[in-house]
Short mmCIF file of C-alpha atoms and ligand atoms in Angstrom, two decimals:
data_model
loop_
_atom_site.label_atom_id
_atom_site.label_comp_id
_atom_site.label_asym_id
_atom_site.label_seq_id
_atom_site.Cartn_x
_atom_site.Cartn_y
_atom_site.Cartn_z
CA UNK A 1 3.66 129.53 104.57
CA UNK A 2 2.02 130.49 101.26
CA UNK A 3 3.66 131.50 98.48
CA UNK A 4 2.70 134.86 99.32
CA UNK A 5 4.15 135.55 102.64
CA UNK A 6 7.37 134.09 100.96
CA UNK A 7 7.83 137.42 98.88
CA UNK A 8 10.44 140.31 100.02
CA UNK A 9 7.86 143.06 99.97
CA UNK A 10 10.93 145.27 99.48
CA UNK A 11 12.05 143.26 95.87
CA UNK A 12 9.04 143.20 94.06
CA UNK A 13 9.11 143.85 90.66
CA UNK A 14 8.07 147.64 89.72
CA UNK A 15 6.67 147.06 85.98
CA UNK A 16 5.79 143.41 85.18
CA UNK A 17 4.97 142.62 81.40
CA UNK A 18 3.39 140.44 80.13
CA UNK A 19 2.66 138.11 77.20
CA UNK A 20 -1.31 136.79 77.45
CA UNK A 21 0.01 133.21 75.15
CA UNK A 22 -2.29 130.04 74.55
CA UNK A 23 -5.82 130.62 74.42
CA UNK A 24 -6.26 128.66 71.27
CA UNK A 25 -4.50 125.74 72.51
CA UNK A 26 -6.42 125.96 75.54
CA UNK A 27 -9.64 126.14 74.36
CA UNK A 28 -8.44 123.05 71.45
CA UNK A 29 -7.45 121.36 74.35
CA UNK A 30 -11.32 121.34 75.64
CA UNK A 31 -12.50 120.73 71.86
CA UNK A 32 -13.57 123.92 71.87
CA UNK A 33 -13.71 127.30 69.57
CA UNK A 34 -10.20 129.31 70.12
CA UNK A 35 -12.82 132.07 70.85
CA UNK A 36 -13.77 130.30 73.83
CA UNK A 37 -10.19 130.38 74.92
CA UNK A 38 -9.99 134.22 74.49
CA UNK A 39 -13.09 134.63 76.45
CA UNK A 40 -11.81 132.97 79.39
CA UNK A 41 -8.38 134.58 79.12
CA UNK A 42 -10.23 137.47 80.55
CA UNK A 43 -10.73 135.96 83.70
CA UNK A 44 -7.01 135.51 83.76
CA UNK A 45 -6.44 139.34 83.27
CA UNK A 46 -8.25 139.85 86.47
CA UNK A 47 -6.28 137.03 88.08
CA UNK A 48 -2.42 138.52 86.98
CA UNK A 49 -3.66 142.35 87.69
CA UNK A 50 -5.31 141.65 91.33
CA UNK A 51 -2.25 139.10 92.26
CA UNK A 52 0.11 141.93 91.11
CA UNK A 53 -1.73 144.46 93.11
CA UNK A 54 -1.95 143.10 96.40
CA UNK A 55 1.76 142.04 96.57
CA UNK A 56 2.72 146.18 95.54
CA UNK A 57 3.47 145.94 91.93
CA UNK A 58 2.87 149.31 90.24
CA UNK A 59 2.86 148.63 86.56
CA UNK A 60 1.15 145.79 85.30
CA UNK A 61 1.59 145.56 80.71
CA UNK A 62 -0.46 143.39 78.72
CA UNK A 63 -0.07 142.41 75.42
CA UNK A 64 -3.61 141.95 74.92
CA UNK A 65 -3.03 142.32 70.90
CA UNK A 66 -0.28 142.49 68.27
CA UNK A 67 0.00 144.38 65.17
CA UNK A 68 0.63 141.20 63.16
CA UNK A 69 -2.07 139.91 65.22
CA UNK A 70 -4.71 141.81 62.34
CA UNK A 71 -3.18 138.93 59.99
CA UNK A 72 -5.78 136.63 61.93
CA UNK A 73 -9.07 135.48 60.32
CA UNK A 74 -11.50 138.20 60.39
CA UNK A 75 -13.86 136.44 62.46
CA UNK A 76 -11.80 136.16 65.01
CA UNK A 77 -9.88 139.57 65.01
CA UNK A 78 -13.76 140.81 65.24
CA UNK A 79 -14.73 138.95 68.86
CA UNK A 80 -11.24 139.79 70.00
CA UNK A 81 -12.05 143.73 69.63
CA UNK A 82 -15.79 142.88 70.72
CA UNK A 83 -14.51 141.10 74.21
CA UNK A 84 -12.24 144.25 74.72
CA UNK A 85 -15.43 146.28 74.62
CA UNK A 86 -17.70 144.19 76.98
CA UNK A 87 -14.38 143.70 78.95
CA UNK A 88 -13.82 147.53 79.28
CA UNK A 89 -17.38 148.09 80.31
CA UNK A 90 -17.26 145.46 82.29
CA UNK A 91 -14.58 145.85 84.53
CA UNK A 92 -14.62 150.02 84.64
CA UNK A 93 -16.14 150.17 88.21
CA UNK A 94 -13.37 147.68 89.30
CA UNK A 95 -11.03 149.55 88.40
CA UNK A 96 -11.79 152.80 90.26
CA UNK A 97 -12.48 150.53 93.64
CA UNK A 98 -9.08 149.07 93.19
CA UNK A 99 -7.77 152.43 92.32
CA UNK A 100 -6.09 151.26 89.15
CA UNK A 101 -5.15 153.21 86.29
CA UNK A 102 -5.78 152.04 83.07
CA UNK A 103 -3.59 152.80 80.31
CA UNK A 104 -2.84 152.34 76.44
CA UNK A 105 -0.09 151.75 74.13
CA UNK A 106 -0.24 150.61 70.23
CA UNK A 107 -1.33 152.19 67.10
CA UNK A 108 -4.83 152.79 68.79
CA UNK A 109 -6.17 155.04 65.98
CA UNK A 110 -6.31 150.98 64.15
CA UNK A 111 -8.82 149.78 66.76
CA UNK A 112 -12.00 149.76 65.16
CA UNK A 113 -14.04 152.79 66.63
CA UNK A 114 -16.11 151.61 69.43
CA UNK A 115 -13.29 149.97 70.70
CA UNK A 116 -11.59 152.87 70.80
CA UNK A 117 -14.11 155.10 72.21
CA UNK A 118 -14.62 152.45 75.20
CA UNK A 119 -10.85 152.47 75.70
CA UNK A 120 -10.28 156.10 75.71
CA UNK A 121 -13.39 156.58 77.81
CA UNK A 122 -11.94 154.05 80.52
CA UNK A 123 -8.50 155.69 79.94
CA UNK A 124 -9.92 159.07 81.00
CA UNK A 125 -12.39 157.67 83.77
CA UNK A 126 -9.26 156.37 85.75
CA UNK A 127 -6.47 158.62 85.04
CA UNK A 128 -6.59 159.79 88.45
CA UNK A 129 -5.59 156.35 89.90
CA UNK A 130 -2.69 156.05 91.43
CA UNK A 131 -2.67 152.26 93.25
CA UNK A 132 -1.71 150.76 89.98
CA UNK A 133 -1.10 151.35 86.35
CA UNK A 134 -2.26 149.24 83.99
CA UNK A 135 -0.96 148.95 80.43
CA UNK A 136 -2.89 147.15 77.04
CA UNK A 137 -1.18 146.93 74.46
CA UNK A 138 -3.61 147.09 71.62
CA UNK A 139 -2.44 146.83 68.23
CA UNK A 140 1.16 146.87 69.19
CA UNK A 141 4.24 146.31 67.57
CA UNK A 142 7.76 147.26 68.92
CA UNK A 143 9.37 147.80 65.60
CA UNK A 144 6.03 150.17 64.42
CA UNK A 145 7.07 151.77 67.63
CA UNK A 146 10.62 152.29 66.76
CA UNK A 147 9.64 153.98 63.46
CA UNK A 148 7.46 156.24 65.22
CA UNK A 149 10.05 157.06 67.34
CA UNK A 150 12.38 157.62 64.92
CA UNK A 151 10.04 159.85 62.60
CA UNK A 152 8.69 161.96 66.20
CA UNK A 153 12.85 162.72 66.75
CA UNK A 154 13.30 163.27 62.88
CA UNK A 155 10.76 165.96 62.42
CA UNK A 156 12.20 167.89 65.75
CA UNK A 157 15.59 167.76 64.91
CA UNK A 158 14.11 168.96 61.58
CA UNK A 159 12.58 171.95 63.64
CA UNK A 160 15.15 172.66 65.80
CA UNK A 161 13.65 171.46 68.55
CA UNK A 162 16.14 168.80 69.89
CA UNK A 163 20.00 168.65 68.52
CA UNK A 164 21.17 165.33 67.27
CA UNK A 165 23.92 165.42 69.73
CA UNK A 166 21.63 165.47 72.47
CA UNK A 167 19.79 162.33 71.75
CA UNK A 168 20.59 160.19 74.10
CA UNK A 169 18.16 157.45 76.08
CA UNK A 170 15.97 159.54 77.89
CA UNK A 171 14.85 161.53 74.83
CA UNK A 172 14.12 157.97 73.26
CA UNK A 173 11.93 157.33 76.22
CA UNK A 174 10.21 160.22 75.91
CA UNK A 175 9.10 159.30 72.33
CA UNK A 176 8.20 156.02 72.57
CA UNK A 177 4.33 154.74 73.77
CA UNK A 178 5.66 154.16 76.96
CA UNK A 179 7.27 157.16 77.90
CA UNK A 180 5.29 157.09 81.27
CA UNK A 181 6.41 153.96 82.12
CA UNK A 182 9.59 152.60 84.10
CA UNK A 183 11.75 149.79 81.54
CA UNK A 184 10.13 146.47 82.35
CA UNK A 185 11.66 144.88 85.56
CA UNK A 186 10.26 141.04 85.00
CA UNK A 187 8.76 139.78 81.55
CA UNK A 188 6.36 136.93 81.54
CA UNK A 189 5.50 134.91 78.70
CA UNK A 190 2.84 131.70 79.07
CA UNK A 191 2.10 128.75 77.01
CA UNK A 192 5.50 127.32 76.65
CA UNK A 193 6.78 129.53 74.20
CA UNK A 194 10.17 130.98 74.43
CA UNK A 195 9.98 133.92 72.36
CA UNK A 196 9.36 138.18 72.52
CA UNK A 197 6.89 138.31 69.40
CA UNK A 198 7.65 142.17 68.75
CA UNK A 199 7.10 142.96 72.65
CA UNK A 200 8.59 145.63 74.06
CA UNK A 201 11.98 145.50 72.66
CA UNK A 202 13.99 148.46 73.73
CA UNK A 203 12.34 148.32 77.03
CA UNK A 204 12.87 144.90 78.27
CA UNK A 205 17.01 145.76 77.38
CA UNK A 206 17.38 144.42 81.01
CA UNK A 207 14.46 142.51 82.29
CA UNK A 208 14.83 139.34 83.63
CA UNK A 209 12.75 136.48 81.07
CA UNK A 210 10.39 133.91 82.81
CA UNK A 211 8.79 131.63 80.65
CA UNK A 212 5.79 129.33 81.85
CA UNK A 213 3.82 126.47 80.31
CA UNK A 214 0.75 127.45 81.36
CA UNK A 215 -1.93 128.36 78.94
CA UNK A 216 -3.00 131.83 79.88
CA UNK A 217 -6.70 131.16 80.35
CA UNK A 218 -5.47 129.07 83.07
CA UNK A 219 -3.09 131.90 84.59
CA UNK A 220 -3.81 132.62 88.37
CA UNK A 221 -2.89 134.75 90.96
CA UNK A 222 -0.70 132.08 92.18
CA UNK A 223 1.03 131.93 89.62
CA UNK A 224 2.09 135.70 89.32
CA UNK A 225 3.25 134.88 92.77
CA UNK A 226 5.80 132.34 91.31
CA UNK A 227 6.68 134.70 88.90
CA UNK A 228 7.54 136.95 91.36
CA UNK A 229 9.60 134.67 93.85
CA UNK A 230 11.76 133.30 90.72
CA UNK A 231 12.58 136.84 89.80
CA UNK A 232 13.49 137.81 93.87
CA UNK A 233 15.59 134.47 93.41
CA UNK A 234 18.05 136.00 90.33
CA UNK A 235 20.70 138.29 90.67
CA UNK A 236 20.58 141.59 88.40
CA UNK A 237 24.13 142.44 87.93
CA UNK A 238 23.03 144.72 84.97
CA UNK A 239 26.61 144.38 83.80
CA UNK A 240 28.45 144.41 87.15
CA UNK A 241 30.23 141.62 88.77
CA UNK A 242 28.31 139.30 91.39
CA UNK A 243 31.14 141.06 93.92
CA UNK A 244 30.50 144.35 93.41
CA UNK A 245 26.29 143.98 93.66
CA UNK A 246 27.14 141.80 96.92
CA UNK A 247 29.59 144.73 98.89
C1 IPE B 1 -3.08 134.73 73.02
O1 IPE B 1 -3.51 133.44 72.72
C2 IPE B 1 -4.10 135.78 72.67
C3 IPE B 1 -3.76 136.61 71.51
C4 IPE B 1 -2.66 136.53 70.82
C5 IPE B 1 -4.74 137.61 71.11
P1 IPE B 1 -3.43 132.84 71.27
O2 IPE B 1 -4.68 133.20 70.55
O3 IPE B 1 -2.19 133.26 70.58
O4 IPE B 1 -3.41 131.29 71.57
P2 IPE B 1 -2.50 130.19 70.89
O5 IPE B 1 -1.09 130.66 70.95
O6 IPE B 1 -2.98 130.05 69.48
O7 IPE B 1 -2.72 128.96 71.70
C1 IPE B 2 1.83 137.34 71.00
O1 IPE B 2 1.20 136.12 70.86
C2 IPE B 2 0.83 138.44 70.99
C3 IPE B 2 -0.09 138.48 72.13
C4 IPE B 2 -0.02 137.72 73.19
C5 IPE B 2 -1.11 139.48 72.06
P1 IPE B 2 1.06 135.39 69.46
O2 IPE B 2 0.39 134.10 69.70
O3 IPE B 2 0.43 136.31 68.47
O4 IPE B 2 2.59 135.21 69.05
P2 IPE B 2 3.30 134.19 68.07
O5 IPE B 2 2.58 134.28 66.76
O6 IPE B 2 3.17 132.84 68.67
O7 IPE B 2 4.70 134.65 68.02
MG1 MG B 3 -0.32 132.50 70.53
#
């Protein structure tokens, strides 16, 4: 049986996240340019999105690019925002066969402007999508996101708009970038490293971790797949005892 047909249709993951890690080393590993890693992690982003598609995920989130990610050389900051262009343009018609949704979150007004005119233009092209929603995360960083958060709730307590007493977690959720979204079910990271890098933090509170060696570029459906069938193989308890999620 493939690793497929082994999943429980009925316990996949709703919102998978996940951290793209290891082009460089991959592409140092081939004595290559890291830029030659980056352009082949595309291919991967098709990979992890289709794999996620056809076994019912419904919210796929990529950190594609961090906001202490702008402390890179220049050079390379600039192909990484040119390869999200050509990527974008590239993969636009895709997206509406697959039905797929394409999404944003991150301090997008940083993105240099063409990027961010191809973005919003793909953003608006598929917002009528419903097989799939897609997530970049594009100059992100969870903490920027918290202070956002925290100034947006400010200013209407200021106004009189929300009471402080009424905060509570939904009204944090509906501030932050991904108030659309569901809290992340099953986090990902590649390339061996075992850490969140400013990812998500409030809304991976309870998602289960799953940490792979494999250099993103080399990321396949497959392996999604794995993902997938580790996470059906845990137990959320999400505080409970084993006993009481058993009854
Ligand atoms: C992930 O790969 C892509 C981005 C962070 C944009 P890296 O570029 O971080 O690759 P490594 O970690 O140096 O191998
Ligand atoms: C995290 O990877 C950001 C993205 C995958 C976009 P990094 O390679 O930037 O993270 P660190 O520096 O190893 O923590
Ligand atoms: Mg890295």
């Amino acid at each position: 049986m493939s690793l497929k047909d082994q999943i429980q249709v009925d316990k996949v993951p709703q919102h998978v996240a996940v951290i793209m890690d290891g082009n460089g080393r991959w592409a140092k590993k081939k004595g290559m340019m890291r830029v030659f890693g980056h352009e082949n992690g595309a291919k991967a982003v098709k990979e992890a999105i289709e794999g996620g598609s056809e076994i019912g995920v419904k919210f796929i989130t990529l950190y594609a690019f961090s906001t202490e990610n702008w402390n890179r050389p220049k050079s390379e900051v600039d192909k990484l925002m040119q390869l999200l262009v050509s990527t974008l343009k590239k993969e636009l018609k895709k997206l509406q066969e697959n039905n797929i949704k394409l999404n944003a979150i991150g301090n997008i007004d940083a993105l240099p402007k063409k990027a961010r005119k191809e973005l919003l233009n793909v953003i608006d092209e598929t917002k009528n999508n419903s097989q799939l929603t897609v997530t970049l995360a594009l100059s992100y960083g969870s903490r920027e996101e918290l202070i956002k958060t925290v100034k947006l709730i400010s200013d209407k307590v200021k106004n009189n708009i929300i009471s402080i007493e009424n905060i509570d977690e939904s009204v944090i959720n509906n501030h932050l970038y991904t108030q659309n979204l569901p809290d992340v079910d099953l986090l990902i990271r590649t390339s061996g490293e075992q850490r969140i890098s400013n990812f998500l933090l409030w809304q991976i509170a309870y998602a289960e971790l799953y940490f792979t060696n494999v250099l993103w570029p080399d990321f396949t459906k497959e392996h999604m797949f794995e993902a997938v069938m580790n996470f059906q193989n845990r137990e959320r308890r999400f505080g409970k005892t084993s006993e009481q999620i058993n009854k």
